[in-house]
């Protein structure tokens, strides 16, 4: 894995230019251009807000801020996963014709989606200012959580992209899995809403198995530290480091396994696609 | 001691013949096992296609080598193995130096962004740094001749413009080793020449070049050495002129076999027809014996291709070369002889023999007969033959149809075989038209002319081609 990372580092110029190609090409021809990177998550937030706040009467104060805070990193995760799974197949003309480490393709996907994530942050900041949620010292943990999410997402992407070259069915089922995963993660609801005390402890245990739960909750603590719901500070706790570090540990193992699987399949890519 | 920059040691490459998708999904365990096995170099022999078998190739620094062979002979596979795009199933490939592969031009071009940005992407992909691209940018744009369109998205480019841009970037990478796979067929003539010039420039600067091409003329000009692959194995290797010569001869032999069997079928049908005609005329000896084609069921011969009253009948037609061998595929410039056997069943006055040569589309290339050539043939009976020889036949590479006819002086046809026979010509030259006219070029002293030939000036006369060294044990 270390060797692979070093190889990727050597290709950084290529990665950089492919990421900027992706970014430029995505909104080329549209009037609003880069604005869509901010508008898209905002519009999606409006959809969920409409459903959950107006129709289902979720009573949380500043619900849309909460929603947006979880949605942004989730979109990074889900878009990376869906695009990344397809990245080797979509990059067929490169893999077949040019010699370069194939890992470049998924890494380009995760990086360009990371940039979209960052482009959405100013909107979140605007929300926080408008609804007077002051920043707290948890904000400093932001890069670490991004890193954890990066490692976890990239490991998963490597695994899926390599396998889906041979088993294209993965791509089809992945859409549904990601949708289910979205609702299993506290983004449109918060864990406290679930009244877990009244439910069997097994449920809480299962929920904690979801790495994205820990990551998204981490973001909630980072940005909404001082947000109040009917006068009670909801996320005024320190970051749940224990959970996050367990996630990080598992992600590193996942990444190592995924990379060796990827390297195993790599030589066959140019013949299979 | 020579330094090899490319070394392939008994390299084999196998491809799976068909996908294994339907073998999946029986049991979870088989799924996992099969999936894992997929990534590994396959070794079991069923379902495998060996594109390359135990192939050795050593190329020294500064050499230009051409890989030739028919489709599916493994030459592109060999090139992709050198480029590192494919990994060998067995054996090793070693390459020393920076390598640029003109295998697919414009790899990584994104249709939505401008030509300018694509030059940067493509250049970095081929191993340049941003700084290097910036310094070569103008040169690249001028080479591709796309200055007016460089800021338009690539999707608005024509396929020719796309290829030009791709080629321009690729040749400005300035590699130590240049791999070229059949990319000389892009763009208009002027661009092709620009590309060739650039490639020759590489050659002059002592770069190593490996070419895969069906354009044997270019291979011969560019490469000092050629390797002929056949079914994934090296058939022959040596000076490109000799190897290409033997390759052409082998191709000609294959074609020959095809043409000969076709000719034989027509010949058999002719004989069959002749037998039946004899039977008929035997019964009604004094009958007028005309319109035999109306009576005869004719399978192999399209009746529209043959007419006449058969008072003189053409019994056999053959084409032979200068040493009397029956052949139907020739090199441009070889001696060609038409050999015709005929039979007159009764005296019918003076006869005229003639031939015609046509293109497939009906264009009449040449025609003549004994009358035109001011000959008079006295009345005769029984069998006879004539031979018509074309010394150094100048017809260019193409397939031609032949007319053979015998008729009376007043044009009444005795036996007319219209476009029943075929002859093909093969040539290294790429000239167009119908015949290769004898010609020579000269220029004023103010004009500097370079002959794009690997060894010496352009050889106009290819008469020696047929006799090219057959040292390859074909």
PDB file of N, CA, C and O in Angstrom, chain A residues 204-257:
ATOM      1  N   UNK A 204     -29.407  -0.069  18.853  1.00  0.00           N
ATOM      2  CA  UNK A 204     -28.346   0.910  19.065  1.00  0.00           C
ATOM      3  C   UNK A 204     -26.992   0.326  18.641  1.00  0.00           C
ATOM      4  O   UNK A 204     -26.190   0.980  17.996  1.00  0.00           O
ATOM      5  N   UNK A 205     -26.843  -0.958  18.970  1.00  0.00           N
ATOM      6  CA  UNK A 205     -25.598  -1.637  18.643  1.00  0.00           C
ATOM      7  C   UNK A 205     -25.402  -1.692  17.126  1.00  0.00           C
ATOM      8  O   UNK A 205     -24.338  -1.418  16.593  1.00  0.00           O
ATOM      9  N   UNK A 206     -26.473  -2.016  16.409  1.00  0.00           N
ATOM     10  CA  UNK A 206     -26.402  -2.109  14.946  1.00  0.00           C
ATOM     11  C   UNK A 206     -26.099  -0.727  14.356  1.00  0.00           C
ATOM     12  O   UNK A 206     -25.272  -0.588  13.465  1.00  0.00           O
ATOM     13  N   UNK A 207     -26.768   0.292  14.905  1.00  0.00           N
ATOM     14  CA  UNK A 207     -26.548   1.631  14.372  1.00  0.00           C
ATOM     15  C   UNK A 207     -25.096   2.055  14.487  1.00  0.00           C
ATOM     16  O   UNK A 207     -24.552   2.705  13.612  1.00  0.00           O
ATOM     17  N   UNK A 208     -24.484   1.640  15.594  1.00  0.00           N
ATOM     18  CA  UNK A 208     -23.095   2.041  15.808  1.00  0.00           C
ATOM     19  C   UNK A 208     -22.126   1.345  14.868  1.00  0.00           C
ATOM     20  O   UNK A 208     -20.971   1.721  14.786  1.00  0.00           O
ATOM     21  N   UNK A 209     -22.610   0.305  14.180  1.00  0.00           N
ATOM     22  CA  UNK A 209     -21.742  -0.373  13.225  1.00  0.00           C
ATOM     23  C   UNK A 209     -21.568   0.429  11.953  1.00  0.00           C
ATOM     24  O   UNK A 209     -20.705   0.134  11.135  1.00  0.00           O
ATOM     25  N   UNK A 210     -22.428   1.439  11.783  1.00  0.00           N
ATOM     26  CA  UNK A 210     -22.381   2.227  10.554  1.00  0.00           C
ATOM     27  C   UNK A 210     -21.326   3.328  10.665  1.00  0.00           C
ATOM     28  O   UNK A 210     -21.506   4.285  11.407  1.00  0.00           O
ATOM     29  N   UNK A 211     -20.221   3.190   9.918  1.00  0.00           N
ATOM     30  CA  UNK A 211     -19.152   4.202  10.047  1.00  0.00           C
ATOM     31  C   UNK A 211     -19.660   5.605   9.723  1.00  0.00           C
ATOM     32  O   UNK A 211     -19.207   6.587  10.323  1.00  0.00           O
ATOM     33  N   UNK A 212     -20.557   5.703   8.763  1.00  0.00           N
ATOM     34  CA  UNK A 212     -21.030   7.014   8.361  1.00  0.00           C
ATOM     35  C   UNK A 212     -21.807   7.705   9.475  1.00  0.00           C
ATOM     36  O   UNK A 212     -21.880   8.919   9.536  1.00  0.00           O
ATOM     37  N   UNK A 213     -22.408   6.907  10.382  1.00  0.00           N
ATOM     38  CA  UNK A 213     -23.112   7.519  11.515  1.00  0.00           C
ATOM     39  C   UNK A 213     -22.122   8.329  12.341  1.00  0.00           C
ATOM     40  O   UNK A 213     -22.374   9.483  12.680  1.00  0.00           O
ATOM     41  N   UNK A 214     -20.978   7.703  12.640  1.00  0.00           N
ATOM     42  CA  UNK A 214     -19.985   8.395  13.470  1.00  0.00           C
ATOM     43  C   UNK A 214     -19.435   9.615  12.761  1.00  0.00           C
ATOM     44  O   UNK A 214     -19.223  10.663  13.355  1.00  0.00           O
ATOM     45  N   UNK A 215     -19.226   9.452  11.450  1.00  0.00           N
ATOM     46  CA  UNK A 215     -18.627  10.563  10.705  1.00  0.00           C
ATOM     47  C   UNK A 215     -19.594  11.747  10.629  1.00  0.00           C
ATOM     48  O   UNK A 215     -19.236  12.891  10.928  1.00  0.00           O
ATOM     49  N   UNK A 216     -20.848  11.464  10.282  1.00  0.00           N
ATOM     50  CA  UNK A 216     -21.829  12.548  10.148  1.00  0.00           C
ATOM     51  C   UNK A 216     -22.084  13.207  11.505  1.00  0.00           C
ATOM     52  O   UNK A 216     -22.158  14.434  11.617  1.00  0.00           O
ATOM     53  N   UNK A 217     -22.165  12.388  12.548  1.00  0.00           N
ATOM     54  CA  UNK A 217     -22.339  12.975  13.879  1.00  0.00           C
ATOM     55  C   UNK A 217     -21.155  13.840  14.261  1.00  0.00           C
ATOM     56  O   UNK A 217     -21.299  14.848  14.950  1.00  0.00           O
ATOM     57  N   UNK A 218     -19.989  13.429  13.769  1.00  0.00           N
ATOM     58  CA  UNK A 218     -18.789  14.250  13.987  1.00  0.00           C
ATOM     59  C   UNK A 218     -18.980  15.632  13.378  1.00  0.00           C
ATOM     60  O   UNK A 218     -18.704  16.657  14.018  1.00  0.00           O
ATOM     61  N   UNK A 219     -19.476  15.670  12.147  1.00  0.00           N
ATOM     62  CA  UNK A 219     -19.704  16.963  11.485  1.00  0.00           C
ATOM     63  C   UNK A 219     -20.724  17.798  12.247  1.00  0.00           C
ATOM     64  O   UNK A 219     -20.608  19.007  12.366  1.00  0.00           O
ATOM     65  N   UNK A 220     -21.770  17.137  12.764  1.00  0.00           N
ATOM     66  CA  UNK A 220     -22.763  17.866  13.555  1.00  0.00           C
ATOM     67  C   UNK A 220     -22.106  18.570  14.739  1.00  0.00           C
ATOM     68  O   UNK A 220     -22.368  19.734  15.008  1.00  0.00           O
ATOM     69  N   UNK A 221     -21.206  17.830  15.411  1.00  0.00           N
ATOM     70  CA  UNK A 221     -20.540  18.421  16.581  1.00  0.00           C
ATOM     71  C   UNK A 221     -19.631  19.565  16.154  1.00  0.00           C
ATOM     72  O   UNK A 221     -19.462  20.535  16.858  1.00  0.00           O
ATOM     73  N   UNK A 222     -19.021  19.396  14.962  1.00  0.00           N
ATOM     74  CA  UNK A 222     -18.067  20.398  14.495  1.00  0.00           C
ATOM     75  C   UNK A 222     -18.776  21.721  14.208  1.00  0.00           C
ATOM     76  O   UNK A 222     -18.362  22.783  14.649  1.00  0.00           O
ATOM     77  N   UNK A 223     -19.860  21.637  13.463  1.00  0.00           N
ATOM     78  CA  UNK A 223     -20.473  22.880  12.982  1.00  0.00           C
ATOM     79  C   UNK A 223     -21.585  23.396  13.883  1.00  0.00           C
ATOM     80  O   UNK A 223     -21.832  24.586  13.938  1.00  0.00           O
ATOM     81  N   UNK A 224     -22.287  22.491  14.555  1.00  0.00           N
ATOM     82  CA  UNK A 224     -23.492  22.907  15.270  1.00  0.00           C
ATOM     83  C   UNK A 224     -23.297  22.889  16.772  1.00  0.00           C
ATOM     84  O   UNK A 224     -24.254  22.743  17.522  1.00  0.00           O
ATOM     85  N   UNK A 225     -22.030  23.028  17.190  1.00  0.00           N
ATOM     86  CA  UNK A 225     -21.710  22.918  18.610  1.00  0.00           C
ATOM     87  C   UNK A 225     -22.633  23.799  19.449  1.00  0.00           C
ATOM     88  O   UNK A 225     -23.105  23.395  20.507  1.00  0.00           O
ATOM     89  N   UNK A 226     -22.918  25.013  18.979  1.00  0.00           N
ATOM     90  CA  UNK A 226     -23.699  25.945  19.774  1.00  0.00           C
ATOM     91  C   UNK A 226     -25.106  26.143  19.264  1.00  0.00           C
ATOM     92  O   UNK A 226     -25.754  27.136  19.551  1.00  0.00           O
ATOM     93  N   UNK A 227     -25.576  25.196  18.425  1.00  0.00           N
ATOM     94  CA  UNK A 227     -26.951  25.329  17.945  1.00  0.00           C
ATOM     95  C   UNK A 227     -27.901  24.838  19.035  1.00  0.00           C
ATOM     96  O   UNK A 227     -27.643  23.834  19.698  1.00  0.00           O
ATOM     97  N   UNK A 228     -28.999  25.577  19.220  1.00  0.00           N
ATOM     98  CA  UNK A 228     -29.930  25.195  20.269  1.00  0.00           C
ATOM     99  C   UNK A 228     -31.251  24.768  19.666  1.00  0.00           C
ATOM    100  O   UNK A 228     -31.650  25.230  18.601  1.00  0.00           O
ATOM    101  N   UNK A 229     -31.885  23.847  20.360  1.00  0.00           N
ATOM    102  CA  UNK A 229     -33.227  23.434  19.981  1.00  0.00           C
ATOM    103  C   UNK A 229     -34.110  23.668  21.202  1.00  0.00           C
ATOM    104  O   UNK A 229     -33.932  23.018  22.236  1.00  0.00           O
ATOM    105  N   UNK A 230     -35.014  24.610  21.091  1.00  0.00           N
ATOM    106  CA  UNK A 230     -35.835  25.056  22.230  1.00  0.00           C
ATOM    107  C   UNK A 230     -34.969  25.323  23.467  1.00  0.00           C
ATOM    108  O   UNK A 230     -35.190  24.786  24.550  1.00  0.00           O
ATOM    109  N   UNK A 231     -33.909  26.062  23.257  1.00  0.00           N
ATOM    110  CA  UNK A 231     -33.077  26.489  24.371  1.00  0.00           C
ATOM    111  C   UNK A 231     -32.047  25.493  24.833  1.00  0.00           C
ATOM    112  O   UNK A 231     -31.158  25.811  25.610  1.00  0.00           O
ATOM    113  N   UNK A 232     -32.103  24.247  24.318  1.00  0.00           N
ATOM    114  CA  UNK A 232     -31.136  23.244  24.757  1.00  0.00           C
ATOM    115  C   UNK A 232     -30.066  23.089  23.685  1.00  0.00           C
ATOM    116  O   UNK A 232     -30.383  22.909  22.512  1.00  0.00           O
ATOM    117  N   UNK A 233     -28.818  23.174  24.094  1.00  0.00           N
ATOM    118  CA  UNK A 233     -27.740  22.968  23.125  1.00  0.00           C
ATOM    119  C   UNK A 233     -27.677  21.485  22.797  1.00  0.00           C
ATOM    120  O   UNK A 233     -27.484  20.638  23.678  1.00  0.00           O
ATOM    121  N   UNK A 234     -27.899  21.160  21.517  1.00  0.00           N
ATOM    122  CA  UNK A 234     -28.018  19.752  21.130  1.00  0.00           C
ATOM    123  C   UNK A 234     -26.676  19.048  20.999  1.00  0.00           C
ATOM    124  O   UNK A 234     -26.541  17.875  21.313  1.00  0.00           O
ATOM    125  N   UNK A 235     -25.714  19.780  20.470  1.00  0.00           N
ATOM    126  CA  UNK A 235     -24.465  19.107  20.107  1.00  0.00           C
ATOM    127  C   UNK A 235     -23.303  19.673  20.904  1.00  0.00           C
ATOM    128  O   UNK A 235     -22.180  19.675  20.475  1.00  0.00           O
ATOM    129  N   UNK A 236     -23.653  20.193  22.087  1.00  0.00           N
ATOM    130  CA  UNK A 236     -22.642  20.833  22.894  1.00  0.00           C
ATOM    131  C   UNK A 236     -21.835  19.795  23.659  1.00  0.00           C
ATOM    132  O   UNK A 236     -21.767  19.820  24.884  1.00  0.00           O
ATOM    133  N   UNK A 237     -21.278  18.877  22.950  1.00  0.00           N
ATOM    134  CA  UNK A 237     -20.437  17.881  23.584  1.00  0.00           C
ATOM    135  C   UNK A 237     -19.129  17.849  22.820  1.00  0.00           C
ATOM    136  O   UNK A 237     -19.046  18.392  21.726  1.00  0.00           O
ATOM    137  N   UNK A 238     -18.177  17.192  23.397  1.00  0.00           N
ATOM    138  CA  UNK A 238     -16.939  17.074  22.631  1.00  0.00           C
ATOM    139  C   UNK A 238     -17.159  16.053  21.522  1.00  0.00           C
ATOM    140  O   UNK A 238     -18.120  15.294  21.513  1.00  0.00           O
ATOM    141  N   UNK A 239     -16.267  16.045  20.551  1.00  0.00           N
ATOM    142  CA  UNK A 239     -16.357  15.110  19.432  1.00  0.00           C
ATOM    143  C   UNK A 239     -16.273  13.682  19.977  1.00  0.00           C
ATOM    144  O   UNK A 239     -15.447  13.409  20.854  1.00  0.00           O
ATOM    145  N   UNK A 240     -17.092  12.759  19.486  1.00  0.00           N
ATOM    146  CA  UNK A 240     -17.032  11.352  19.947  1.00  0.00           C
ATOM    147  C   UNK A 240     -15.814  10.651  19.369  1.00  0.00           C
ATOM    148  O   UNK A 240     -15.924   9.827  18.460  1.00  0.00           O
ATOM    149  N   UNK A 241     -14.650  10.995  19.912  1.00  0.00           N
ATOM    150  CA  UNK A 241     -13.394  10.508  19.325  1.00  0.00           C
ATOM    151  C   UNK A 241     -13.293   8.991  19.319  1.00  0.00           C
ATOM    152  O   UNK A 241     -12.763   8.418  18.380  1.00  0.00           O
ATOM    153  N   UNK A 242     -13.778   8.360  20.384  1.00  0.00           N
ATOM    154  CA  UNK A 242     -13.615   6.899  20.442  1.00  0.00           C
ATOM    155  C   UNK A 242     -14.189   6.250  19.196  1.00  0.00           C
ATOM    156  O   UNK A 242     -13.524   5.494  18.498  1.00  0.00           O
ATOM    157  N   UNK A 243     -15.453   6.577  18.933  1.00  0.00           N
ATOM    158  CA  UNK A 243     -16.103   6.001  17.755  1.00  0.00           C
ATOM    159  C   UNK A 243     -15.344   6.313  16.482  1.00  0.00           C
ATOM    160  O   UNK A 243     -15.098   5.440  15.645  1.00  0.00           O
ATOM    161  N   UNK A 244     -14.947   7.598  16.346  1.00  0.00           N
ATOM    162  CA  UNK A 244     -14.282   8.025  15.127  1.00  0.00           C
ATOM    163  C   UNK A 244     -12.943   7.316  14.919  1.00  0.00           C
ATOM    164  O   UNK A 244     -12.592   6.950  13.806  1.00  0.00           O
ATOM    165  N   UNK A 245     -12.222   7.120  16.026  1.00  0.00           N
ATOM    166  CA  UNK A 245     -10.933   6.457  15.854  1.00  0.00           C
ATOM    167  C   UNK A 245     -11.090   4.974  15.547  1.00  0.00           C
ATOM    168  O   UNK A 245     -10.274   4.393  14.829  1.00  0.00           O
ATOM    169  N   UNK A 246     -12.151   4.380  16.089  1.00  0.00           N
ATOM    170  CA  UNK A 246     -12.425   2.987  15.695  1.00  0.00           C
ATOM    171  C   UNK A 246     -12.713   2.953  14.197  1.00  0.00           C
ATOM    172  O   UNK A 246     -12.199   2.105  13.455  1.00  0.00           O
ATOM    173  N   UNK A 247     -13.510   3.935  13.725  1.00  0.00           N
ATOM    174  CA  UNK A 247     -13.814   4.010  12.301  1.00  0.00           C
ATOM    175  C   UNK A 247     -12.524   4.184  11.497  1.00  0.00           C
ATOM    176  O   UNK A 247     -12.306   3.515  10.484  1.00  0.00           O
ATOM    177  N   UNK A 248     -11.658   5.067  11.975  1.00  0.00           N
ATOM    178  CA  UNK A 248     -10.406   5.305  11.258  1.00  0.00           C
ATOM    179  C   UNK A 248      -9.581   4.025  11.165  1.00  0.00           C
ATOM    180  O   UNK A 248      -9.082   3.659  10.091  1.00  0.00           O
ATOM    181  N   UNK A 249      -9.477   3.330  12.323  1.00  0.00           N
ATOM    182  CA  UNK A 249      -8.703   2.079  12.326  1.00  0.00           C
ATOM    183  C   UNK A 249      -9.252   1.088  11.329  1.00  0.00           C
ATOM    184  O   UNK A 249      -8.519   0.509  10.515  1.00  0.00           O
ATOM    185  N   UNK A 250     -10.579   0.913  11.377  1.00  0.00           N
ATOM    186  CA  UNK A 250     -11.207  -0.038  10.447  1.00  0.00           C
ATOM    187  C   UNK A 250     -10.999   0.414   9.005  1.00  0.00           C
ATOM    188  O   UNK A 250     -10.793  -0.402   8.095  1.00  0.00           O
ATOM    189  N   UNK A 251     -11.061   1.740   8.774  1.00  0.00           N
ATOM    190  CA  UNK A 251     -10.927   2.264   7.408  1.00  0.00           C
ATOM    191  C   UNK A 251      -9.542   2.005   6.854  1.00  0.00           C
ATOM    192  O   UNK A 251      -9.382   1.682   5.676  1.00  0.00           O
ATOM    193  N   UNK A 252      -8.527   2.150   7.736  1.00  0.00           N
ATOM    194  CA  UNK A 252      -7.162   1.893   7.267  1.00  0.00           C
ATOM    195  C   UNK A 252      -7.018   0.428   6.884  1.00  0.00           C
ATOM    196  O   UNK A 252      -6.442   0.091   5.846  1.00  0.00           O
ATOM    197  N   UNK A 253      -7.595  -0.452   7.712  1.00  0.00           N
ATOM    198  CA  UNK A 253      -7.537  -1.884   7.365  1.00  0.00           C
ATOM    199  C   UNK A 253      -8.277  -2.132   6.057  1.00  0.00           C
ATOM    200  O   UNK A 253      -7.801  -2.824   5.159  1.00  0.00           O
ATOM    201  N   UNK A 254      -9.464  -1.519   5.939  1.00  0.00           N
ATOM    202  CA  UNK A 254     -10.252  -1.668   4.714  1.00  0.00           C
ATOM    203  C   UNK A 254      -9.447  -1.205   3.494  1.00  0.00           C
ATOM    204  O   UNK A 254      -9.388  -1.881   2.475  1.00  0.00           O
ATOM    205  N   UNK A 255      -8.788  -0.055   3.667  1.00  0.00           N
ATOM    206  CA  UNK A 255      -8.024   0.503   2.556  1.00  0.00           C
ATOM    207  C   UNK A 255      -6.900  -0.440   2.137  1.00  0.00           C
ATOM    208  O   UNK A 255      -6.672  -0.679   0.951  1.00  0.00           O
ATOM    209  N   UNK A 256      -6.219  -1.010   3.166  1.00  0.00           N
ATOM    210  CA  UNK A 256      -5.111  -1.922   2.850  1.00  0.00           C
ATOM    211  C   UNK A 256      -5.621  -3.148   2.106  1.00  0.00           C
ATOM    212  O   UNK A 256      -5.039  -3.572   1.093  1.00  0.00           O
ATOM    213  N   UNK A 257      -6.734  -3.699   2.595  1.00  0.00           N
ATOM    214  CA  UNK A 257      -7.303  -4.878   1.924  1.00  0.00           C
ATOM    215  C   UNK A 257      -7.757  -4.501   0.514  1.00  0.00           C
ATOM    216  O   UNK A 257      -7.449  -5.185  -0.470  1.00  0.00           O
TER     217      UNK A 257
END
